[in-house]
Coordinates of C-alpha atoms in Angstrom, one line a residue:
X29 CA -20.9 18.1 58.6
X30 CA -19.5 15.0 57.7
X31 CA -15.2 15.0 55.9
X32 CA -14.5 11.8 54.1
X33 CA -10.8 11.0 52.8
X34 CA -10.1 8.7 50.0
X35 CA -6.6 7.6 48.8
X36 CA -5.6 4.5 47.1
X37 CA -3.3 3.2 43.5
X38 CA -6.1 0.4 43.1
X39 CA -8.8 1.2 40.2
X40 CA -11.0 -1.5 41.6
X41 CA -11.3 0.7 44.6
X42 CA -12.1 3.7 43.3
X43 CA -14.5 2.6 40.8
X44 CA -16.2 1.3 44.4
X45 CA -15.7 4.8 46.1
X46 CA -17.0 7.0 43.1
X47 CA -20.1 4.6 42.3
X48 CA -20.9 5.1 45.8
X49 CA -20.1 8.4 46.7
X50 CA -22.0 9.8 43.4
X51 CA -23.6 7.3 40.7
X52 CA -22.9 3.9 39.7
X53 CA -19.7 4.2 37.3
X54 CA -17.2 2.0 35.2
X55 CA -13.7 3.1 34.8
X56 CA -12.2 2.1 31.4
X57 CA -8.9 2.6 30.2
X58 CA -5.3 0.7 31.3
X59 CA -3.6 3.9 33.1
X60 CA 0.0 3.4 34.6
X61 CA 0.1 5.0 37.2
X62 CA -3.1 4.3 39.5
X63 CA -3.0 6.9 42.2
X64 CA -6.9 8.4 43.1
X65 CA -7.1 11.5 46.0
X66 CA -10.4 12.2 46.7
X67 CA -11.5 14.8 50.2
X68 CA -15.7 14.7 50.4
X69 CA -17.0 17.5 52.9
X70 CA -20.6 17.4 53.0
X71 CA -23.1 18.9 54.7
X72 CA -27.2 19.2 55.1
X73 CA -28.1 19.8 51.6
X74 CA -24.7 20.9 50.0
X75 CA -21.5 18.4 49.5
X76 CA -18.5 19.9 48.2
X77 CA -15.6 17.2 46.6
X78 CA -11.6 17.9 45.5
X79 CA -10.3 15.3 43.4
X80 CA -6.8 14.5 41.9
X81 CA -6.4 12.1 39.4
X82 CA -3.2 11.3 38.4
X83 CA -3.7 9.8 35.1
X84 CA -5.8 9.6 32.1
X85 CA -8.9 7.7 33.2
X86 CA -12.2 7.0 30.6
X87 CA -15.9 6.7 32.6
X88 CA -20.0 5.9 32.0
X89 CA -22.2 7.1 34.5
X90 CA -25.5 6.5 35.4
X91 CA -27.6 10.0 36.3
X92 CA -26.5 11.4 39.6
X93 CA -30.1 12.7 40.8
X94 CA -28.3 16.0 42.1
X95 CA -26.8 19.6 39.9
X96 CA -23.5 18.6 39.8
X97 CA -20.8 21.5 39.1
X98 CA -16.9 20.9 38.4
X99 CA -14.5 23.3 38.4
X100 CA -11.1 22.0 36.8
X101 CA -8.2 23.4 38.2
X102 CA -5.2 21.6 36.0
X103 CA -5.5 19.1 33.2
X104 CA -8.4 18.5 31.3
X105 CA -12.1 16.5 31.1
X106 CA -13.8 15.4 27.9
X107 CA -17.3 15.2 27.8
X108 CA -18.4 12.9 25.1
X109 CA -21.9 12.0 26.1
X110 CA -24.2 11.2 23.4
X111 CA -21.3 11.5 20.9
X112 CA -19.7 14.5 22.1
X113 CA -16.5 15.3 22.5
X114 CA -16.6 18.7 24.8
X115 CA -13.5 19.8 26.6
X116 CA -13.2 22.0 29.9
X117 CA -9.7 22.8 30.8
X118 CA -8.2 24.4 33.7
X119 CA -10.3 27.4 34.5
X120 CA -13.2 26.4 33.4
X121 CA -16.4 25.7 35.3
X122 CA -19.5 23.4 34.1
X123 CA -22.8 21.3 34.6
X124 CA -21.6 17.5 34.1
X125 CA -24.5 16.3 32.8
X126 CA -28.0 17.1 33.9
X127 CA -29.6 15.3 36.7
X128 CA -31.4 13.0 35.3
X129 CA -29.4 11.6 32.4
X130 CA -26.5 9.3 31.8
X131 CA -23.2 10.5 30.9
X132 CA -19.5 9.5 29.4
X133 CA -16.0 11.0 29.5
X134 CA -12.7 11.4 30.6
X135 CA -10.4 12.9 32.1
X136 CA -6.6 13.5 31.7
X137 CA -4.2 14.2 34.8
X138 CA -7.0 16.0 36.3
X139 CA -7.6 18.4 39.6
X140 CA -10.9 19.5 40.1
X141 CA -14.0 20.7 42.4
X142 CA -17.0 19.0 42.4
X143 CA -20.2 20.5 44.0
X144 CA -23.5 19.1 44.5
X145 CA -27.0 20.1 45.4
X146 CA -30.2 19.2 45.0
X147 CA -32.0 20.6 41.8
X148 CA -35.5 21.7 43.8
X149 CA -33.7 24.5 45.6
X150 CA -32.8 26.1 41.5
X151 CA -36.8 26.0 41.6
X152 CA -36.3 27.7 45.4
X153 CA -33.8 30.7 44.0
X154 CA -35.9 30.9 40.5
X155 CA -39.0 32.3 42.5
X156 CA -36.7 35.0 43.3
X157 CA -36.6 36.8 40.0
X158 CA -39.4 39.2 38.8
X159 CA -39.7 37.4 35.9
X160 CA -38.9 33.7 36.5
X161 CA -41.1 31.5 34.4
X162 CA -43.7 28.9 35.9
X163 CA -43.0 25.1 36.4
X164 CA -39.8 23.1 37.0
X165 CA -37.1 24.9 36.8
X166 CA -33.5 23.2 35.1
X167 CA -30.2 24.0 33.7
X168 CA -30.3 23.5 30.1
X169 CA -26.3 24.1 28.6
X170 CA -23.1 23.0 30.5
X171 CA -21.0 25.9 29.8
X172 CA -21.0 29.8 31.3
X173 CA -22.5 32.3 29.0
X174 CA -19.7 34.6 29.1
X175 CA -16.1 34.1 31.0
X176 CA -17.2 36.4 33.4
X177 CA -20.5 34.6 34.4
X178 CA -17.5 31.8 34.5
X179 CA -15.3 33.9 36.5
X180 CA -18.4 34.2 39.0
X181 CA -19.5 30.5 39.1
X182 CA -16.1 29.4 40.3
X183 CA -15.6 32.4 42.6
X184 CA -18.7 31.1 43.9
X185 CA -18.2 27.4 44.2
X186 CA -14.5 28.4 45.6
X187 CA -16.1 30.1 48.8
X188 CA -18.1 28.0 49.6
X189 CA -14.9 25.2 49.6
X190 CA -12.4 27.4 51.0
X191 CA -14.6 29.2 53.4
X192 CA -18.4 28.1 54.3
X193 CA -17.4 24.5 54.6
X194 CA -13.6 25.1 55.8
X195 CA -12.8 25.8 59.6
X196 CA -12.2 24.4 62.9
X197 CA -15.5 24.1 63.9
X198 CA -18.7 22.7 61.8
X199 CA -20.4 25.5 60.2
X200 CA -23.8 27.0 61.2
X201 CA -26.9 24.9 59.3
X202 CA -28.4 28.3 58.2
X203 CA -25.1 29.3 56.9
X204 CA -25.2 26.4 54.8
X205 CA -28.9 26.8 53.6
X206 CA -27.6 30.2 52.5
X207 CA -24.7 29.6 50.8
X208 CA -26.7 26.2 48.7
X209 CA -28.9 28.8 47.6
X210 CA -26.2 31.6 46.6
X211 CA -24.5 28.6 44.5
X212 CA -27.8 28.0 42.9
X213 CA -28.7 31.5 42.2
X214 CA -25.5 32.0 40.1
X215 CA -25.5 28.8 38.7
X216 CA -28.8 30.5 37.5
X217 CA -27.3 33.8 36.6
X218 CA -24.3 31.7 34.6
X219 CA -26.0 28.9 33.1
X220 CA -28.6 28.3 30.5
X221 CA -31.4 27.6 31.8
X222 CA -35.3 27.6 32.0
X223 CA -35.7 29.6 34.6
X224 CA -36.4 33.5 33.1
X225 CA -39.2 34.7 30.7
X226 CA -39.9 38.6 29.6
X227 CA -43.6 39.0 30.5
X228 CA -45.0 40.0 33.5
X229 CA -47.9 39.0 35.3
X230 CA -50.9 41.5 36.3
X231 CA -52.2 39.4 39.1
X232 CA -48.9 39.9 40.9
X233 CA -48.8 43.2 40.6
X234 CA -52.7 43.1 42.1
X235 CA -51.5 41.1 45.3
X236 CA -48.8 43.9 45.7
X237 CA -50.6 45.4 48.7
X238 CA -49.6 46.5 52.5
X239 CA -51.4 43.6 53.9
X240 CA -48.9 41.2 52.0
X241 CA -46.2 43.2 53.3
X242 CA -47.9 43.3 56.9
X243 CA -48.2 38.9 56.5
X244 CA -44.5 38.9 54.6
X245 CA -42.6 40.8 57.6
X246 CA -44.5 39.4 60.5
X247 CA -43.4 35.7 58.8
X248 CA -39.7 37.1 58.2
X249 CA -39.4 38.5 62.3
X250 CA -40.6 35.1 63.6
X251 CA -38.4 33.5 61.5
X252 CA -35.5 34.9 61.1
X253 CA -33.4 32.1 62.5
X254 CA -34.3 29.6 60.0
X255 CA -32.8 29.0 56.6
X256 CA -36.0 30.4 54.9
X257 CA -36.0 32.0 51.3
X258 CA -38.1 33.8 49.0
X259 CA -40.7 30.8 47.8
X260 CA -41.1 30.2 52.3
X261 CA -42.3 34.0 52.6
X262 CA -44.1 34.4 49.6
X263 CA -46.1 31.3 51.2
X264 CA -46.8 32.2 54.4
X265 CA -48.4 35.8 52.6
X266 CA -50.2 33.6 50.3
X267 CA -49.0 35.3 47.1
X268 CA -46.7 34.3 44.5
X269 CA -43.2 35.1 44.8
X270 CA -43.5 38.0 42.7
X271 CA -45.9 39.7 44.2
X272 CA -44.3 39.6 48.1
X273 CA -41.2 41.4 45.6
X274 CA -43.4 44.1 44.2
X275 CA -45.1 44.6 47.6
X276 CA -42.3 45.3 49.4
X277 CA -40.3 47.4 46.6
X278 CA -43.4 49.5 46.5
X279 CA -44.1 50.4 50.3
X280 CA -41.1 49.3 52.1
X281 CA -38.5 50.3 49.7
X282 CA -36.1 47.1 49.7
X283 CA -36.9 43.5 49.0
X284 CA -38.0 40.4 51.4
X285 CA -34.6 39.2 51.6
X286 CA -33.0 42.6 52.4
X287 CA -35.7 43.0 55.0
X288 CA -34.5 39.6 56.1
X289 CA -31.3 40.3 55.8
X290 CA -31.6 43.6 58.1
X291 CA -33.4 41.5 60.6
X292 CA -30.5 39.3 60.9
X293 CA -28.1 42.0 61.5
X294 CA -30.5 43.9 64.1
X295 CA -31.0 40.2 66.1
X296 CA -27.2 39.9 66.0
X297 CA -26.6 43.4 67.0
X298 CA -28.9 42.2 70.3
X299 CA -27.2 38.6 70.7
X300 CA -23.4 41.0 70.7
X301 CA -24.8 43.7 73.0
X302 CA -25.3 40.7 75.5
X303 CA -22.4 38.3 74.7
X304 CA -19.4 37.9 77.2
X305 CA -16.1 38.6 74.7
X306 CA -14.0 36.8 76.5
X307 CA -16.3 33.2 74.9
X308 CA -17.7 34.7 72.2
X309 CA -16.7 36.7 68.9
X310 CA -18.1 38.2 65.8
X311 CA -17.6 35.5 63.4
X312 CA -20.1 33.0 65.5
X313 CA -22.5 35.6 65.9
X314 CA -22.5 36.1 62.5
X315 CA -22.7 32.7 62.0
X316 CA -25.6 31.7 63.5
X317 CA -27.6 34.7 62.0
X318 CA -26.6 33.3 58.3
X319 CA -23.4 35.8 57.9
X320 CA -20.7 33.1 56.5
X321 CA -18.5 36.1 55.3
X322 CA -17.6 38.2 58.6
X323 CA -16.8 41.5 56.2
X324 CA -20.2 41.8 54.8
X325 CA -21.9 41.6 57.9
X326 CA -19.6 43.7 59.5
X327 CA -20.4 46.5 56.7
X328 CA -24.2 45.9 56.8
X329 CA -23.6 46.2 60.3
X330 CA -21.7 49.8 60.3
X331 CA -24.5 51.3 57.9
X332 CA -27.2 50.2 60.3
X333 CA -25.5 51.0 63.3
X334 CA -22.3 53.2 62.6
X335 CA -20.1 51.3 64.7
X336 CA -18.5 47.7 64.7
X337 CA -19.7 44.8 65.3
X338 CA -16.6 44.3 67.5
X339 CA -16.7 47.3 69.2
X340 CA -20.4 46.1 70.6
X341 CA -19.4 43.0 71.5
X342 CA -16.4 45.2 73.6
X343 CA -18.9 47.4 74.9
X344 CA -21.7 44.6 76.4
X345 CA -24.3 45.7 78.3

């Protein structure tokens, strides 16, 4: 994980610093006062910006390549792209402009969030959903359907800030590849998209069978401790994504990434059983199994096992 700081009153310098740390950029505009904060935490696959600008501050942008979602926390930003004049206030979060297109605006005294991700892994979550629709898969409106699915993006975008990328020590690559996907996956559920159609398909329903599920668990077991998803285990049983979904809702009564989530908690419930307490604790177990919030695995971890994880890790063999 890699934290970069920028700080300067000089518009020549930040115009250098944002064309470089996101897409070439001009800043218009004669603002007073000059002052730019910018904190980048990135890691594999994820990067995760807060900005303060202290002053009103116009912009064109060439296409940044990645999903790009801000979350403005005071002031304002105008989107006015293609002659539009959108405005997202404090509150609010959005797509900036899709990946491959050019985009204006500006922004007024603004705080904000900006998180970025590469737009294959919405293709990656898509697969998940019994009735995603085939080819690429792309956000298609910049604003939440409903405040709620707002409420949810920026919950979202806010953990992973305050929380997956936010510690003393560097968090766990898996953890990461889990909580890039979670982001995508609601920006999915909150965004207008291309991703969802109503019909189903037969031949999924066909490959449904026990030696999908026998092909789909042996692949989750031996790889449990990799950041794998849906779309990697519906390849290794040689079916769509839909069909390793049916198989395992129809004889195993869950779905492949509960079953891969239960394998995670029953290899860290070994790993604790085994750790010394005195250098290891719950949180870094959890960790490294792709647990990033400590609570949840600890529940998943009492309905498996009735206990704590904490009281295992007391109790080492």
């Amino acid at each position: 994980m890699k934290t970069e700081r920028f700080d300067s009153g000089s518009l020549e310098a930040t115009e250098e610093f944002l064309s470089r740390a996101y897409t070439p950029m001009r800043i218009g505009g004669r603002p007073s006062d000059t002052q730019t904060r910018i904190v980048r935490t990135a890691a594999e696959g994820l990067t995760v910006d807060r900005l303060t600008f202290g002053y009103t501050m116009s912009y064109t942008a060439n296409p940044l390549g990645q999903v790009c979602l801000i979350t403005v926390h005071s002031g304002s930003m105008v989107d006015t792209t293609e002659g539009r004049h959108e405005v997202y206030g404090a509150g609010e979060t959005f797509l900036i402009a899709p990946p491959d297109r050019p985009y204006t605006g500006a922004l007024h005294s603004a705080r904000y969030t900006i998180s970025m991700f590469d737009p294959a892994v919405l293709g990656q979550v898509a697969a998940a959903g019994a009735h995603s629709a085939p080819g690429p898969v792309r956000l298609t409106g910049q604003r939440a359907h409903d405040v709620g699915a707002n409420r949810r993006l920026g919950s979202t975008v806010a953990f992973l800030r305050d929380q997956v990328l936010t510690g003393p020590t560097p968090p766990d690559p898996l953890v990461v590849a889990t909580a890039t996907q979670h982001l995508a996956a609601v920006a999915l559920a909150a965004l207008p998209s291309t991703a969802y159609r109503d019909d189903f398909h037969r031949v999924d329903s066909r490959d449904a069978h026990t030696d999908t599920l026998r092909r789909a668990r042996t692949f989750i077991e031996e790889n449990a401790h990799r950041a794998i998803g849906l779309a990697d285990i519906a390849a290794a049983a040689f079916v769509t994504p839909r069909a390793v979904q049916y198989a395992f809702s129809r004889h195993a009564d869950t779905s492949p990434l509960g079953y891969l989530r239960q394998v995670r908690v029953v290899r860290a419930h070994h790993e604790l059983k085994s750790a010394d307490p005195s250098t290891s604790t719950v949180t870094q177990v959890a960790a490294r199994w792709g647990f990033p919030h400590v609570g949840r695995f600890a529940a998943a971890y009492r309905e498996l096992y009735g206990t704590t994880p904490a009281a295992t890790l007391r109790t080492r063999d």
